[in-house]
CSV table of C-alpha atoms in Angstrom, one decimal:
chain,number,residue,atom,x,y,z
A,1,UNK,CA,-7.4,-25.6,-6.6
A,2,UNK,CA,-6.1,-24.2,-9.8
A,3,UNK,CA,-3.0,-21.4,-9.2
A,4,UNK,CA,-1.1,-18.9,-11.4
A,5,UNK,CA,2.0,-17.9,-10.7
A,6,UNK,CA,3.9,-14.8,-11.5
A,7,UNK,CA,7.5,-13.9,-10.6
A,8,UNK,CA,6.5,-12.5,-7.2
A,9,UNK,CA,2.9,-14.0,-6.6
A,10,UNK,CA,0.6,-16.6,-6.9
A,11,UNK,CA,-3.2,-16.2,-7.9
A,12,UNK,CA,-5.5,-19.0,-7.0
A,13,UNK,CA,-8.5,-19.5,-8.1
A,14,UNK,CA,-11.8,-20.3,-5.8
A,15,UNK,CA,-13.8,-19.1,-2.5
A,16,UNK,CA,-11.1,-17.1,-0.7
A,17,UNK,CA,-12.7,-17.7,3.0
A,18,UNK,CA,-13.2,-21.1,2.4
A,19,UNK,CA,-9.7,-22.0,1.3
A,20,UNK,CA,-7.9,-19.7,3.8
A,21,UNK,CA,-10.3,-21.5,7.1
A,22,UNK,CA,-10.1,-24.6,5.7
A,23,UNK,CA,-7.0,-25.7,3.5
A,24,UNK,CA,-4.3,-26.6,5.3
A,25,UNK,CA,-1.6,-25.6,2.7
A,26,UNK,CA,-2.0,-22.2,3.5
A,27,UNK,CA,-1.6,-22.4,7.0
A,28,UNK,CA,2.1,-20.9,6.8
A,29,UNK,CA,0.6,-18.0,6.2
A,30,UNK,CA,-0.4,-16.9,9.4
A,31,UNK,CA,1.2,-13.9,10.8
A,32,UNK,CA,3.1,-13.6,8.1
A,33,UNK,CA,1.3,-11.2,5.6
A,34,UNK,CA,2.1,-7.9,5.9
A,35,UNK,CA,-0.6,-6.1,4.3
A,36,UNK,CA,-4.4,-6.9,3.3
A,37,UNK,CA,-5.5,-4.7,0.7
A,38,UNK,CA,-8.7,-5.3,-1.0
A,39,UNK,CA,-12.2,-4.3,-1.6
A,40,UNK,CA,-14.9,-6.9,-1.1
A,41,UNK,CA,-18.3,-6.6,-2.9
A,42,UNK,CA,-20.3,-3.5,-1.6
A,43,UNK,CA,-23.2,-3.9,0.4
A,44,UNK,CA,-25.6,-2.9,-2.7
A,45,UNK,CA,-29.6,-3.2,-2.9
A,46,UNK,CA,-28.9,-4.9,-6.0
A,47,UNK,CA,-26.9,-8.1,-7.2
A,48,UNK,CA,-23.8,-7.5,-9.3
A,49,UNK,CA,-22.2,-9.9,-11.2
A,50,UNK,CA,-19.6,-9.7,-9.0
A,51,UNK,CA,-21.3,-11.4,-6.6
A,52,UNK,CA,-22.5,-9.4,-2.8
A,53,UNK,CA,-24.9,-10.5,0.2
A,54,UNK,CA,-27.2,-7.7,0.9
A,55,UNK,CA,-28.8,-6.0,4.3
A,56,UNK,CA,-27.7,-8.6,7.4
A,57,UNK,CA,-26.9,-10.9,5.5
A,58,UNK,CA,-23.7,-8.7,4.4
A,59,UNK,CA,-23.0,-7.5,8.0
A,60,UNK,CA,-23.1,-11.2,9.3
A,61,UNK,CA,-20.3,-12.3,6.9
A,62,UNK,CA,-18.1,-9.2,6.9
A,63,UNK,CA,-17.6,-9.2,10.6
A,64,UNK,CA,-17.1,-12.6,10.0
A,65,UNK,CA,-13.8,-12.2,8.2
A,66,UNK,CA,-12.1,-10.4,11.3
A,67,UNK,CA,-10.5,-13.4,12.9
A,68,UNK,CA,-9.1,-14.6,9.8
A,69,UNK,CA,-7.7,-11.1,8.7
A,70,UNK,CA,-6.3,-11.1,12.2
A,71,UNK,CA,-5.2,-14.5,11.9
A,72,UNK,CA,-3.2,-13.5,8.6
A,73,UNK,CA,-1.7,-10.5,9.6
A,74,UNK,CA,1.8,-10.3,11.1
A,75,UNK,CA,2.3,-8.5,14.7
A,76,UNK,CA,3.3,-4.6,12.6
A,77,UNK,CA,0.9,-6.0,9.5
A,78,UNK,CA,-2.2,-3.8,8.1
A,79,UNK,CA,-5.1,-4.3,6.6
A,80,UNK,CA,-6.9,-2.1,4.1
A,81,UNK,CA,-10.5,-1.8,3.2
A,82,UNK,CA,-12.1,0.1,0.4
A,83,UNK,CA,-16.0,0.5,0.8
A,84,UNK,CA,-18.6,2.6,-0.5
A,85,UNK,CA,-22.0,3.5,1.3
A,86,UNK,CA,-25.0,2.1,1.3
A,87,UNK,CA,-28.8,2.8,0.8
A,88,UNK,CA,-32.1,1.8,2.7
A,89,UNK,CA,-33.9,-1.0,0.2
A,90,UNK,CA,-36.6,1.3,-1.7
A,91,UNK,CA,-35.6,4.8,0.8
A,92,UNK,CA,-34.1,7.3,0.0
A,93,UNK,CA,-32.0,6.8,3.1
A,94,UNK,CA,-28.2,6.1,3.7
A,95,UNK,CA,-27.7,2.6,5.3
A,96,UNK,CA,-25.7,2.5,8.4
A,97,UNK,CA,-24.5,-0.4,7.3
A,98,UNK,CA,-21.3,0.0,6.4
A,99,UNK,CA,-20.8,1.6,9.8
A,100,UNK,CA,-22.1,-1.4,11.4
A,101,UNK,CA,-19.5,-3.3,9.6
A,102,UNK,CA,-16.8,-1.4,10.9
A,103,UNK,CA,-17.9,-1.8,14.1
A,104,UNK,CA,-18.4,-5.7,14.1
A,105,UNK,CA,-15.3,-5.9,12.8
A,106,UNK,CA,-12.6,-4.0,14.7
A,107,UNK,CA,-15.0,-4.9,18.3
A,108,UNK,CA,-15.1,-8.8,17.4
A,109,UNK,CA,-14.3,-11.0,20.2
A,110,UNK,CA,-12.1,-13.3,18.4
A,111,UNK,CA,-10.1,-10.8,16.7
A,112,UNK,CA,-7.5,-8.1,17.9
A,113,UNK,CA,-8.4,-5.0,15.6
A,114,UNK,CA,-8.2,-1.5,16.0
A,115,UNK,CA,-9.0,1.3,13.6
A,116,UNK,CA,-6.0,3.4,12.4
A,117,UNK,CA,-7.3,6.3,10.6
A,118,UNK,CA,-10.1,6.5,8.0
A,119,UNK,CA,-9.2,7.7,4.4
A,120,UNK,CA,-11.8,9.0,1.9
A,121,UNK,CA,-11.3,8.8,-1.9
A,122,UNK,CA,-13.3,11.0,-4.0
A,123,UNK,CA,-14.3,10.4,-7.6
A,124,UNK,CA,-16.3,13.6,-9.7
A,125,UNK,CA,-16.5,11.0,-12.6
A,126,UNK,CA,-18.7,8.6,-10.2
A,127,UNK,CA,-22.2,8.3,-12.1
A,128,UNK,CA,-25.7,8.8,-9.8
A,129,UNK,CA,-26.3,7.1,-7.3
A,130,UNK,CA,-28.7,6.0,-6.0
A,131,UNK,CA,-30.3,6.5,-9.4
A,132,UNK,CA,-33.6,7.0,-8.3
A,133,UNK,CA,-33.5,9.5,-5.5
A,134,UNK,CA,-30.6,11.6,-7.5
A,135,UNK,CA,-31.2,11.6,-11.1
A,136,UNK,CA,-35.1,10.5,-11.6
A,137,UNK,CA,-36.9,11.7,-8.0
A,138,UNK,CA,-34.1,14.3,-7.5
A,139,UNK,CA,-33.9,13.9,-4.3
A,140,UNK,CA,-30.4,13.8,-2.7
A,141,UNK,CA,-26.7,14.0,-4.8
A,142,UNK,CA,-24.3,12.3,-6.0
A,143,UNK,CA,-22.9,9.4,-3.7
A,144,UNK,CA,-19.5,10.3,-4.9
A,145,UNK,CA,-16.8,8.9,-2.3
A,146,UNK,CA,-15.6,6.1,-0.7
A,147,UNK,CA,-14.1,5.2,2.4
A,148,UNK,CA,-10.7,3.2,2.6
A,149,UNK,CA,-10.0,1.9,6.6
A,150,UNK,CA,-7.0,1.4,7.5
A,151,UNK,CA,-6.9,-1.4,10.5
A,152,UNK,CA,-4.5,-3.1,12.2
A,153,UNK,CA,-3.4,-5.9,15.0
A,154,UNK,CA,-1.7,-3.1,17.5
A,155,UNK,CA,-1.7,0.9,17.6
A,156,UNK,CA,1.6,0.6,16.0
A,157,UNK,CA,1.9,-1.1,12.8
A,158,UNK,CA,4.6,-0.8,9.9
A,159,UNK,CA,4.6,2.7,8.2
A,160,UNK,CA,6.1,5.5,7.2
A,161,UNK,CA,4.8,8.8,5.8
A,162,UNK,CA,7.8,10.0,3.9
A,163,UNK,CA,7.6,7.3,1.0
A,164,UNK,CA,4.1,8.8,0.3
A,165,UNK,CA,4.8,12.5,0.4
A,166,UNK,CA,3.0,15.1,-2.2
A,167,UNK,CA,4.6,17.2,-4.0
A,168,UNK,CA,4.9,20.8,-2.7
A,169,UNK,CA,2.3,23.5,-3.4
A,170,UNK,CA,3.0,26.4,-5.7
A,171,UNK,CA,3.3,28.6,-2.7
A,172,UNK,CA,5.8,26.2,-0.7
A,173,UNK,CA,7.7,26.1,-3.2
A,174,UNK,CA,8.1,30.0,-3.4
A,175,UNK,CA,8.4,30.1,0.7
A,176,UNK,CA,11.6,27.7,0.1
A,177,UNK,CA,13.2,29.7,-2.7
A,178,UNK,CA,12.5,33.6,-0.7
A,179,UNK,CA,13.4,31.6,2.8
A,180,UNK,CA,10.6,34.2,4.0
A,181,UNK,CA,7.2,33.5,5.8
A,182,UNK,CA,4.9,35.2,8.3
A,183,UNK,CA,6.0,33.0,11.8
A,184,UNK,CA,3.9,33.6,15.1
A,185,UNK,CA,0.5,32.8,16.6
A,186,UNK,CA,-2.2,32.0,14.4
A,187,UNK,CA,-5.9,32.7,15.1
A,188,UNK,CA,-6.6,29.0,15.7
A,189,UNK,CA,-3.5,29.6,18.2
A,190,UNK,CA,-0.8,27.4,16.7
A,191,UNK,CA,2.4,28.6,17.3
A,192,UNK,CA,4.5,28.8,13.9
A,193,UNK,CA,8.4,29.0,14.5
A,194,UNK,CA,10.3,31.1,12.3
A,195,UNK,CA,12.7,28.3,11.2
A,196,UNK,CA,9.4,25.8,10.9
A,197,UNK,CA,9.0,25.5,7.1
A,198,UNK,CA,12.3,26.5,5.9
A,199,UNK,CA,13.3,22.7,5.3
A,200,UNK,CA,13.0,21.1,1.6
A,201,UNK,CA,11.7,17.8,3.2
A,202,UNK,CA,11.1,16.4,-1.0
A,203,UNK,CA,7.4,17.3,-0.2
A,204,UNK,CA,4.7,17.4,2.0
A,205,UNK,CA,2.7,15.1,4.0
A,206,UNK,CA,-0.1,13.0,2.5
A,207,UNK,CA,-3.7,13.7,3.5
A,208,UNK,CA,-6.5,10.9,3.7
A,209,UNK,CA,-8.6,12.9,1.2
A,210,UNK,CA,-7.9,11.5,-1.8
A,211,UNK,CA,-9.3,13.1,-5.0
A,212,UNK,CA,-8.9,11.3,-7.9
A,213,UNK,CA,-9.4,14.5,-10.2
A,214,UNK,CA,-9.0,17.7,-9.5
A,215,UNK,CA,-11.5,20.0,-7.4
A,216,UNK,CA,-10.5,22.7,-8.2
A,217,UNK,CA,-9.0,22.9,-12.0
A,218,UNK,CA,-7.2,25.9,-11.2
A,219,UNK,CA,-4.6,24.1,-9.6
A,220,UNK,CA,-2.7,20.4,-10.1
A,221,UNK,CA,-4.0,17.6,-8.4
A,222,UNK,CA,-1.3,16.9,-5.4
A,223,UNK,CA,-0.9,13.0,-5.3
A,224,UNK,CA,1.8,11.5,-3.1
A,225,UNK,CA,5.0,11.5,-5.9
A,226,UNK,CA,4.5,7.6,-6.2
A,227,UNK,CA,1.2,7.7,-7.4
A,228,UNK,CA,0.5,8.1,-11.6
A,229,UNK,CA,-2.8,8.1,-11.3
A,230,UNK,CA,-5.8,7.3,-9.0
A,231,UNK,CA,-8.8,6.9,-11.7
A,232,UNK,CA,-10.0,3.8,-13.1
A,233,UNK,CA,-11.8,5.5,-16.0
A,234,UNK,CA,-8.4,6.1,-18.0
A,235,UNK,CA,-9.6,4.1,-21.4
A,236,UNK,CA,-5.9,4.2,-22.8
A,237,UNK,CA,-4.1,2.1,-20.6
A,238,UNK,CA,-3.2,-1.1,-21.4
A,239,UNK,CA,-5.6,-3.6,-19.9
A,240,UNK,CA,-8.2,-2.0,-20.7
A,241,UNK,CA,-7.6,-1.8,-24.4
A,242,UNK,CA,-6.5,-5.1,-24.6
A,243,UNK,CA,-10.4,-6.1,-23.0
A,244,UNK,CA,-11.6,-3.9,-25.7
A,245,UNK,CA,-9.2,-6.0,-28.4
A,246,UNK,CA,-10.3,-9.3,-26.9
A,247,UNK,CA,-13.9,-8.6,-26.5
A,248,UNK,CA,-14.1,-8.3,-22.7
A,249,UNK,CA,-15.6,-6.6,-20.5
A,250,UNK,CA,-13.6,-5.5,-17.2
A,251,UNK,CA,-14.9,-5.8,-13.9
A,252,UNK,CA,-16.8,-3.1,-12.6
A,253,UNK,CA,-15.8,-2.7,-9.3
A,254,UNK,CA,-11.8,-2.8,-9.8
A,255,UNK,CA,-9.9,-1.0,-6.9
A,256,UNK,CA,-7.9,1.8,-7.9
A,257,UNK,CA,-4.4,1.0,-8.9
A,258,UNK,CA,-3.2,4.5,-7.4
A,259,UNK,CA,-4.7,4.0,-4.1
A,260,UNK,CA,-2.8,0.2,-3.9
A,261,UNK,CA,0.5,1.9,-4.8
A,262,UNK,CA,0.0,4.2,-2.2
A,263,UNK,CA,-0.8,1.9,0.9
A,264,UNK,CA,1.5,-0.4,-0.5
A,265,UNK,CA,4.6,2.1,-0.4
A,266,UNK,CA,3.1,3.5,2.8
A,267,UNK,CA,3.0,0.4,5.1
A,268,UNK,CA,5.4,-2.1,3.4
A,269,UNK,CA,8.6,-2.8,2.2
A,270,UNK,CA,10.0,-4.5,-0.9
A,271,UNK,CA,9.7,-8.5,-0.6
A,272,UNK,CA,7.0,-7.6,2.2
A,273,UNK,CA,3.9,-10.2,1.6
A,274,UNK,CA,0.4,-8.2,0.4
A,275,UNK,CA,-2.2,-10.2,0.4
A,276,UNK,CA,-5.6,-9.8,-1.4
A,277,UNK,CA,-8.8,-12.4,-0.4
A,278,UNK,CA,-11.4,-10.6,-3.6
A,279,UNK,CA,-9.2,-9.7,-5.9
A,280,UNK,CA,-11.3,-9.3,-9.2
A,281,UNK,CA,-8.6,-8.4,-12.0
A,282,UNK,CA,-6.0,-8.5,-9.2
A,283,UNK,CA,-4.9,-5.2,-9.7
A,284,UNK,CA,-3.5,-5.7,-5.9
A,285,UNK,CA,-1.0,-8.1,-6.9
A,286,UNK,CA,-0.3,-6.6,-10.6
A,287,UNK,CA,0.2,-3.4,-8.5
A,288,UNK,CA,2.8,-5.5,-5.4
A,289,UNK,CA,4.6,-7.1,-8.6
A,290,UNK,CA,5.8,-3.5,-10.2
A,291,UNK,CA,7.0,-2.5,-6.9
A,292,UNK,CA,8.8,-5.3,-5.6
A,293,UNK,CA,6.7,-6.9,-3.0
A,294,UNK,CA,5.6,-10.7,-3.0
A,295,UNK,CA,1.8,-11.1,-2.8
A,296,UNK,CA,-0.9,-13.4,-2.8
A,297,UNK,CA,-4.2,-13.3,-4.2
A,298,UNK,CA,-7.6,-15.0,-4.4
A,299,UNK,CA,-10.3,-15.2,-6.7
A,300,UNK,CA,-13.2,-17.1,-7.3
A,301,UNK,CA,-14.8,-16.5,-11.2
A,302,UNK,CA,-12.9,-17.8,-13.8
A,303,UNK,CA,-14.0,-14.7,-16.1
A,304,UNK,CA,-11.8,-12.3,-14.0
A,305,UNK,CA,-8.8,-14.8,-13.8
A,306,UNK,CA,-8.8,-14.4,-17.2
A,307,UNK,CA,-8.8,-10.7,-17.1
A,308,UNK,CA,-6.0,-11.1,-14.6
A,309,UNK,CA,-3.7,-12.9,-17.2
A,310,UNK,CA,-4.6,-10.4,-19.6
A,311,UNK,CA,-3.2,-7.6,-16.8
A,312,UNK,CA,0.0,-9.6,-16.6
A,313,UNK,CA,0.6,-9.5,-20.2
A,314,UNK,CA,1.8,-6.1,-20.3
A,315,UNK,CA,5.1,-6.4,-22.2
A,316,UNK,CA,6.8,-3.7,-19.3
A,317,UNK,CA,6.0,-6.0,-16.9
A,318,UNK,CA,7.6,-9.0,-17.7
A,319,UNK,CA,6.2,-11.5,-15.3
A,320,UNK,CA,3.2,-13.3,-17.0
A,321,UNK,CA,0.8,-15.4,-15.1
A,322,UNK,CA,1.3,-18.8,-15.9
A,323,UNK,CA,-1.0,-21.7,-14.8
A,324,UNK,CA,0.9,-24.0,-12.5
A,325,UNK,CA,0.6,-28.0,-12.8
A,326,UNK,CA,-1.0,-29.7,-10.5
């Protein structure tokens, strides 16, 4: 199999299922990774290039994948999943079958998986979808969010909410400076002390709604402090002008950079293992390297390999992929 190394990771090329059931040289990693982050090929109606099974087909081998997730993941390890929704073949009818997924997955026999919490990423840039029952029949709207699941091998794995807080609104901020709020009952019958919020805790506490631009453009967009940016549509940054340079065309399903850096920071810590089975462009592991952590990654068309070296080459970085010898 052919490998890439980087200062903190490896990249290696071919069928990541295949290689982590059946090639022994990766058996040391079992119960040792720390965090799977990834998002595998949607269940779509239509064939990317990417590659994605379709209908049963799809369930069948993403339920598949829980015993060797589970097999993977150390004892306080997580595992991440970004997936969009789905659409009845020729209906304009949302598929339960991401749903049924989730299900398979966390309720397998041969795995020990629970569901942590559910996250939801928004995107107001997403085009139409399904094309033909939003922008042509008219229909339904915009399919404009996915959902990230956050899983994991007990009810108690590895995390901690203050290295992912948001900044403060404008109004906490004021409440901090005056020392003055309105404590007592509320209608909804919380109690609010009158010492409560009087704290400067550095922020506030991350919510799993995540919107990648603002909903409301009267106000600032309140990601978690280490998080620059959640969109993958900013055309300035480096990779993608260097695919532009070179001719190439990015994948079109990457995972957002932002939304790595914030479940990396939120469940691991530096020199923790992350560990990546589809990772396109690797964004996963280009994200690990800049903050610390070692990582892994696997995938299987040369055409994104190359995109992946091309993400490495960022002069800031400092850690190009380089093939290894065999």
């Amino acid at each position: 199999m052919k490998t890439y190394k980087s200062n903190k990771g490896i990249l290696i090329q071919g069928n990541s299922i295949d290689l982590l059931t059946n090639c022994a040289e990766l058996d040391h990693l079992k119960g040792k990774v720390n965090l799977i982050v990834t998002s595998p090929p949607f269940p779509l109606n239509n064939k990317k290039q990417y590659g994605n099974e379709k209908g049963e087909e799809y369930k069948d081998w993403f339920i598949k994948l829980a015993p060797i997730f589970s097999d993977l993941l150390a004892e306080d390890g997580s595992l991440v999943i970004e997936i969009g929704n789905a659409w009845e073949p020729d209906r304009p009818v949302q598929s339960l079958l991401h749903l049924e997924c989730l299900f398979g997955l966390v309720k397998h026999p041969e795995a020990n998986l629970r569901l942590i919490q559910e996250f939801i990423c928004y995107n107001p840039s997403k085009l139409p979808s399904p094309a033909q029952w939003v922008t042509v029949n008219r229909f339904r709207t915009v399919d404009s969010y996915t959902h990230v699941w956050w899983i994991a091998k007990n009810d108690f794995p590895k995390a901690d909410n203050s290295k992912v807080l948001r900044p403060y609104s404008k109004s906490m901020e004021k409440l901090l400076k005056t020392q003055k709020y309105n404590a007592g009952k509320r209608p909804s019958e919380h109690h609010i002390s009158e010492e409560g919020f009087l704290k400067d805790n550095g922020g506030s506490i991350a919510h799993n709604f995540f919107e990648m631009e603002n909903l409301d453009k009267k106000r600032d967009v309140r990601l978690p402090h280490s998080v620059l940016s959640f969109s993958n549509t900013n055309s300035n940054d480096y990779f993608l002008k260097t695919c532009r340079s070179k001719g190439i065309i990015p994948h079109p399903a990457r995972m957002s950079g932002g939304l790595i850096n914030f479940f990396t920071q939120f469940l691991t810590h530096e020199n923790d293992l992350i560990l990546d089975p589809f990772s396109g462009s690797n964004t996963t592991g280009y994200c690990a390297e800049k903050l610390n952590r070692k990582w892994i990654s696997f995938e299987i068309k040369a055409d994104y390999i190359e995109q992946a070296i091309v993400r490495f080459s960022e002069p800031d970085l400092k850690s190009p992929l380089k093939k290894m010898k065999v």
